[in-house]
Short mmCIF file of C-alpha atoms in Angstrom, two decimals:
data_model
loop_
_atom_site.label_atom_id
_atom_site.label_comp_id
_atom_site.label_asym_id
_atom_site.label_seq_id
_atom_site.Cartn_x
_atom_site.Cartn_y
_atom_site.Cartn_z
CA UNK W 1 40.08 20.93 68.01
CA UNK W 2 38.39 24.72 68.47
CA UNK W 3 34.36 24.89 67.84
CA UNK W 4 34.73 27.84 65.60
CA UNK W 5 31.64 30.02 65.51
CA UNK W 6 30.59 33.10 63.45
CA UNK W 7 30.88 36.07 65.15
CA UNK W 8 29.24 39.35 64.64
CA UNK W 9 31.85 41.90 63.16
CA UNK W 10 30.99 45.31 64.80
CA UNK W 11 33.94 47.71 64.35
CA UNK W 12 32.04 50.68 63.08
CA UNK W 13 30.60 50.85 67.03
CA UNK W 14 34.33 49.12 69.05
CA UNK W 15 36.53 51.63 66.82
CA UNK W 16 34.07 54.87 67.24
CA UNK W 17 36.36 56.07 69.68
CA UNK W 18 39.28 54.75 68.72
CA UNK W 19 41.65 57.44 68.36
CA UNK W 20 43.54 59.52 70.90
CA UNK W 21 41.28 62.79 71.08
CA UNK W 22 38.89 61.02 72.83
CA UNK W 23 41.52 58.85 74.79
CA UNK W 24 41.71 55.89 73.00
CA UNK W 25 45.20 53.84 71.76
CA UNK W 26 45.41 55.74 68.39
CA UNK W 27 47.91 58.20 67.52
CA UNK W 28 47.34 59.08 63.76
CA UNK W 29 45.40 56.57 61.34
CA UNK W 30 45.86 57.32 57.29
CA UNK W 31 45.16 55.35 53.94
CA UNK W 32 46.18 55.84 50.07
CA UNK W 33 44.40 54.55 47.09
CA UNK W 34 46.32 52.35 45.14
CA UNK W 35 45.82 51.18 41.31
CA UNK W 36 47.43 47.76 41.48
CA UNK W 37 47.71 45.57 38.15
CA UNK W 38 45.24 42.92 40.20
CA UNK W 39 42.71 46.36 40.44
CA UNK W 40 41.94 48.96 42.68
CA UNK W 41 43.07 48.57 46.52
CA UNK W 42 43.34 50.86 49.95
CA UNK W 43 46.07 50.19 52.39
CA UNK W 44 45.87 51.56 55.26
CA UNK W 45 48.62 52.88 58.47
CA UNK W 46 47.48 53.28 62.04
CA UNK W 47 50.22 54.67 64.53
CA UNK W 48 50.09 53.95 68.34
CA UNK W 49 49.95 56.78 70.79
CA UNK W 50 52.28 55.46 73.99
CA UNK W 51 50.59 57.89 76.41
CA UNK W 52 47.12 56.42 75.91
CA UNK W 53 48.64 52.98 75.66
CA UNK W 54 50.71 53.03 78.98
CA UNK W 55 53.37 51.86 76.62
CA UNK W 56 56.92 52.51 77.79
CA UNK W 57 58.59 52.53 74.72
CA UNK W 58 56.82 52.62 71.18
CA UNK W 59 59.28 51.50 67.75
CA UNK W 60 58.78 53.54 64.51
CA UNK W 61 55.65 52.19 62.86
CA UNK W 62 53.33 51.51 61.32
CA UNK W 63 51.90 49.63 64.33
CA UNK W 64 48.50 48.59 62.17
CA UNK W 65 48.72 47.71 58.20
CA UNK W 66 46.04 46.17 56.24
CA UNK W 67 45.59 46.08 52.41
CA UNK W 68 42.00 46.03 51.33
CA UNK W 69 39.40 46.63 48.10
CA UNK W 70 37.18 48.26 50.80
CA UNK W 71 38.37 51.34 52.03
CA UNK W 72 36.68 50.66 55.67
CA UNK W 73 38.06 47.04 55.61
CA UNK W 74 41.41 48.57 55.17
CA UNK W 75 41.23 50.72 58.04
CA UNK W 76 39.59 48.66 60.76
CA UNK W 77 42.19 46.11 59.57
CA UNK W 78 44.83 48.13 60.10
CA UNK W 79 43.41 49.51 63.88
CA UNK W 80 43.07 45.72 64.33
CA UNK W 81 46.39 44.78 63.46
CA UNK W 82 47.42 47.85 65.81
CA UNK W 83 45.98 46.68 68.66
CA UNK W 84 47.52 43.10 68.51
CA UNK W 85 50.52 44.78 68.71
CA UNK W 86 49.28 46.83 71.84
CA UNK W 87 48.23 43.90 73.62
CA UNK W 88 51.62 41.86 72.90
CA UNK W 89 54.00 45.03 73.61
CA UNK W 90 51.80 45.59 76.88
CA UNK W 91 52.68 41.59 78.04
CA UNK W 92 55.94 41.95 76.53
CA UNK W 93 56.71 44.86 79.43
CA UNK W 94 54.33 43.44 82.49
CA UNK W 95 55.79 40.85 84.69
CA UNK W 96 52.05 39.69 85.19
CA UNK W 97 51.11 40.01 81.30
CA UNK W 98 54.49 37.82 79.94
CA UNK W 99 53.13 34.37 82.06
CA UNK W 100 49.45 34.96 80.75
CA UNK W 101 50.61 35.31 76.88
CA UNK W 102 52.65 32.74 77.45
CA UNK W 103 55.81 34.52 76.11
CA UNK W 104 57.90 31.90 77.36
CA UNK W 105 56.86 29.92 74.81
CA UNK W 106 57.08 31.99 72.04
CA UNK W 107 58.24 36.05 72.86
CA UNK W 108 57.14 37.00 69.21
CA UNK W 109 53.67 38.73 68.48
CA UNK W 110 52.78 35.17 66.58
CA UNK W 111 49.79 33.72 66.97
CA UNK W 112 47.64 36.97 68.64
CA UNK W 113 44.86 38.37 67.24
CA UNK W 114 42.38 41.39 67.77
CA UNK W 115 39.02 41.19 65.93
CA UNK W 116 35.99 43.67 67.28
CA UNK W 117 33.34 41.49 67.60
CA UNK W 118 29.82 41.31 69.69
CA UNK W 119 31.84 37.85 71.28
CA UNK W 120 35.44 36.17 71.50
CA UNK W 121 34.75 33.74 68.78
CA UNK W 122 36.45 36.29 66.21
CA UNK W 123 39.62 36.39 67.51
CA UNK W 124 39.91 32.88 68.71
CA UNK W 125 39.54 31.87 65.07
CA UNK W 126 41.82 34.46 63.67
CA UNK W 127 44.44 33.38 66.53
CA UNK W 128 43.97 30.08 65.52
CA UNK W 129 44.56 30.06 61.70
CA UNK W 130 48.09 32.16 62.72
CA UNK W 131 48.76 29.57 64.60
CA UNK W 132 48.18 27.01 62.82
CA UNK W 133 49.57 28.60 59.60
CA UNK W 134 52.98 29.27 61.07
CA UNK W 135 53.04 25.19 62.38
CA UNK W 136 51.55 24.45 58.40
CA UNK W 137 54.23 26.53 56.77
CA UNK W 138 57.28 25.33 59.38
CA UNK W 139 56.12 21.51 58.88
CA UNK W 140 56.36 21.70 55.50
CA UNK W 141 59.79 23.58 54.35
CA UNK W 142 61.33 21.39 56.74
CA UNK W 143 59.72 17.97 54.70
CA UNK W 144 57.43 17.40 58.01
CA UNK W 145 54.37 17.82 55.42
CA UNK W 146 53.39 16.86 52.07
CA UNK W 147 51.47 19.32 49.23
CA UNK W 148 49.49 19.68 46.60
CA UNK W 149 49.41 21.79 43.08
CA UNK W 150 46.33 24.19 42.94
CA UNK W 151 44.21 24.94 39.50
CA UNK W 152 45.42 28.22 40.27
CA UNK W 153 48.94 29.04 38.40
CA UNK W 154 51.76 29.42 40.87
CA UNK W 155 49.96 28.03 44.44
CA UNK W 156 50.28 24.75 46.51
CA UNK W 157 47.88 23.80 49.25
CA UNK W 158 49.76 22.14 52.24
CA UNK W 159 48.43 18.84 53.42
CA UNK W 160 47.80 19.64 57.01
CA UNK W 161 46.74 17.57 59.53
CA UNK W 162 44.95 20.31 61.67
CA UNK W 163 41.01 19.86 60.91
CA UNK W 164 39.12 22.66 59.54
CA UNK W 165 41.31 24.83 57.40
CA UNK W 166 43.62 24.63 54.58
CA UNK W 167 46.94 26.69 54.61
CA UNK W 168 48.18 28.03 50.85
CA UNK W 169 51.24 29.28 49.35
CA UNK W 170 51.20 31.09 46.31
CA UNK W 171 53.78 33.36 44.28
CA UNK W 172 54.43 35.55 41.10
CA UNK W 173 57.74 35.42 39.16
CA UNK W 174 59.24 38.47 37.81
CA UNK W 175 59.47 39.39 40.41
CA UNK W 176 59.17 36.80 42.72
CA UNK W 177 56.72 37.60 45.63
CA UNK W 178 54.88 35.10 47.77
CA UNK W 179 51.77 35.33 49.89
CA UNK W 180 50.35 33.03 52.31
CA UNK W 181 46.66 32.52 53.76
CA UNK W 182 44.97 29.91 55.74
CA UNK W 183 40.68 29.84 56.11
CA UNK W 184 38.38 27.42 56.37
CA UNK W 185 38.23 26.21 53.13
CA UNK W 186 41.14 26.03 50.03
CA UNK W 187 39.70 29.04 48.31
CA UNK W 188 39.44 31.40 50.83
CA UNK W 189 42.94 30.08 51.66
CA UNK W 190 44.37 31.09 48.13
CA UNK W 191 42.51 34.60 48.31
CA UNK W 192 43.92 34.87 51.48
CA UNK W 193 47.10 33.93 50.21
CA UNK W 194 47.02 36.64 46.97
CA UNK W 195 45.96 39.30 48.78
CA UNK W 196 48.83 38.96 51.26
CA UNK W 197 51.19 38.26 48.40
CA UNK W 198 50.02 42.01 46.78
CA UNK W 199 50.48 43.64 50.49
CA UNK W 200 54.13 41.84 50.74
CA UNK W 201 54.93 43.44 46.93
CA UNK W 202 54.33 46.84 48.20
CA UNK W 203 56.27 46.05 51.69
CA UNK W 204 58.92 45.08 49.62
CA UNK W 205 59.31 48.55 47.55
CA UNK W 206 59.53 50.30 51.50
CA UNK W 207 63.82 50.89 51.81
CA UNK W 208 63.81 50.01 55.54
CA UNK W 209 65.06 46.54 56.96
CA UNK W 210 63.87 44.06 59.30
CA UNK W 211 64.04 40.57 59.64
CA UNK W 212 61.08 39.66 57.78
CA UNK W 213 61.85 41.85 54.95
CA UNK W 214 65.51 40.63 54.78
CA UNK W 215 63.99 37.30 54.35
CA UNK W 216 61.44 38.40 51.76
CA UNK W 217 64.01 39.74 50.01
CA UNK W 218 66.49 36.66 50.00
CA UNK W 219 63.35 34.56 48.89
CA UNK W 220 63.11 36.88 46.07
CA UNK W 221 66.62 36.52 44.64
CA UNK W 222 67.99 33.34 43.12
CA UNK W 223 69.58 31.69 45.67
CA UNK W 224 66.02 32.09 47.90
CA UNK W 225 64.25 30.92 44.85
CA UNK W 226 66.28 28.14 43.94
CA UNK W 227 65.77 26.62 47.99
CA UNK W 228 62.14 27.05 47.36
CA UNK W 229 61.93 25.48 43.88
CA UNK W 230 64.13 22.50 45.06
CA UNK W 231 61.54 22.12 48.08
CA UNK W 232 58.78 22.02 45.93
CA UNK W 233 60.57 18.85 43.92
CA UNK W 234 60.14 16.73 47.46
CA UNK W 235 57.62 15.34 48.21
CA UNK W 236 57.44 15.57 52.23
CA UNK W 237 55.91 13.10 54.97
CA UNK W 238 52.50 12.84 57.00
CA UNK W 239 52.49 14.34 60.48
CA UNK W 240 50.21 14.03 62.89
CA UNK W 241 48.33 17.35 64.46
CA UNK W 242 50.32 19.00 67.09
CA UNK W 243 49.08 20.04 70.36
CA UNK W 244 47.90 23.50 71.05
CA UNK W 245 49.37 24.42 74.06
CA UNK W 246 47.65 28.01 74.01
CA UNK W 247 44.30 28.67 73.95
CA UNK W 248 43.90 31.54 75.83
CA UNK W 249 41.71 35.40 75.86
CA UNK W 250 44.36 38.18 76.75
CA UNK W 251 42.91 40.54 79.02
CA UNK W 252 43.50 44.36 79.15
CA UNK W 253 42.44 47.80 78.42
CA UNK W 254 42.18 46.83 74.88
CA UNK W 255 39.09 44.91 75.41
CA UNK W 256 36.94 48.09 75.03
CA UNK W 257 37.97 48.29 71.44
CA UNK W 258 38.24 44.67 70.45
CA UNK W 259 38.86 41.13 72.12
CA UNK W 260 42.15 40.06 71.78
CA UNK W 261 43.26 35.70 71.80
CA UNK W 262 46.34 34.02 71.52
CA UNK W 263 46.63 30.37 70.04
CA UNK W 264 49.72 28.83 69.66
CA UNK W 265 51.11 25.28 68.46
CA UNK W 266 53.67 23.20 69.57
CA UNK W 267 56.56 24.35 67.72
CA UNK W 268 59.67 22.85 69.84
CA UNK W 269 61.03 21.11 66.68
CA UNK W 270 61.76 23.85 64.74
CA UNK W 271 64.85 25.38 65.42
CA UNK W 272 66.14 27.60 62.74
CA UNK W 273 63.24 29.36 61.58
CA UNK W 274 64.52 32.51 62.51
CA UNK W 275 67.33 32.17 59.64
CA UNK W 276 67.21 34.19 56.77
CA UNK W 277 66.80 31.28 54.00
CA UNK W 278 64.47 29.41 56.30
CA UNK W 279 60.83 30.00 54.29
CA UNK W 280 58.44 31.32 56.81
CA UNK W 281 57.28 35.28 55.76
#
């Protein structure tokens, strides 16, 4: 299992310079204020520029999103988030960069992460808990893993075997959005878990389609809700931890801005996760 150590957040300095006028990776960067029944929140949209990228080909963004009650934390979320998807898009169209991201293994931007600290440790730990959230939430739907009710209304806590973090679903009804979050410990996991349930409610009022909304949106509707309330009526098995077969630093031109890692678990027995009605957001 990963050592995880603090590391020193410094994004005011890494994303100074962040932004195309003085070469950097960002195109445009904006935020709105939104009043939220759960309070006051900023969500913020950062856009990739593909000359200062090297980027062949860039799709319609946002590239960066991040929902936040801090209007900075928004925004150097959101440039984080951004260059994730820089790094994987650069590996994604390098011969050389494919083999070290081990794409092979997984093509999808899963388990990367960009934090803009003083070391690594950031972004191994933030790989890591993707990582190991996507195995969590996989193990369980398919009855691989067992779970447990919350004292918060409407969230479970999976019963992973991976040391060191807790994984959490929770939902709303009326409508019915989920979130899900995985820290260190089971409450961080469940604010973790609400704040990306609020972000997935305002995804979810955007008209445009793609695969993860689809599914958001057939998880939403009866027949999605009726396969998740009948998996919440089993009870599911123990599993032992699964190997992590990447542990790796992804090098590039990103690294003045922020280290970038990518973790990812053995996931060879899943094999219809990519369905729509297969629960994994």
């Amino acid at each position: 299992m990963l050592t995880l150590l603090p590391d020193l957040n410094i994004a005011p300095l890494k994303y100074a310079h962040v932004h195309r006028e003085h070469g950097g990776p960002v195109h445009s960067l904006s935020y709105v204020e939104k009043e939220l029944p759960e309070g006051k929140f900023f969500e913020a949209f950062v856009f990739l520029d593909e000359k200062n990228t090297g980027l062949k080909k860039l799709s319609f963004g946002p590239h960066g999103q991040a929902l936040a009650l801090d209007k900075a934390e928004a925004i150097y979320g959101a440039i984080s988030n951004a260059i994730e998807q820089w790094a994987w898009l650069a590996c994604s169209q390098s011969a050389e960069g494919a083999p070290q991201a081990r794409l092979d293994l997984d093509p999808s931007p899963h388990g990367f992460a960009a934090f803009p600290g003083l070391g690594v440790q950031g972004a191994r730990k933030r790989a890591l808990f993707e990582a190991a959230e996507k195995w969590n939430i996989c193990s369980w739907w398919e009855g691989k893993l067992t779970h447990v009710p919350m004292k918060m209304p409407h969230a479970i806590q999976i019963q992973t075997p991976i040391v060191g973090l807790s994984t959490v679903i929770n939902w709303t009804d009326n409508p019915r959005i989920y979130g899900i979050g995985t820290a260190p410990t089971p409450s961080l996991a469940w604010e973790k878990a609400k704040r990306n349930r609020i972000q997935n409610s305002e995804t979810l009022k955007q008209e445009k389609t793609n695969p993860r909304i689809l599914k958001m949106r057939y998880f939403s509707q009866r027949d999605g809700q009726a396969r998740f309330e009948a998996r919440l009526k089993e009870t599911g098995q123990k599993s032992s931890a699964p190997q992590l077969l990447v542990d790796i630093q992804i090098h590039g031109p990103w690294q003045q801005y922020a280290h970038v890692w990518r973790c990812l678990f053995d996931a060879s027995s899943f094999h219809e996760k990519d369905r729509e009605d297969y629960f994994f957001l």
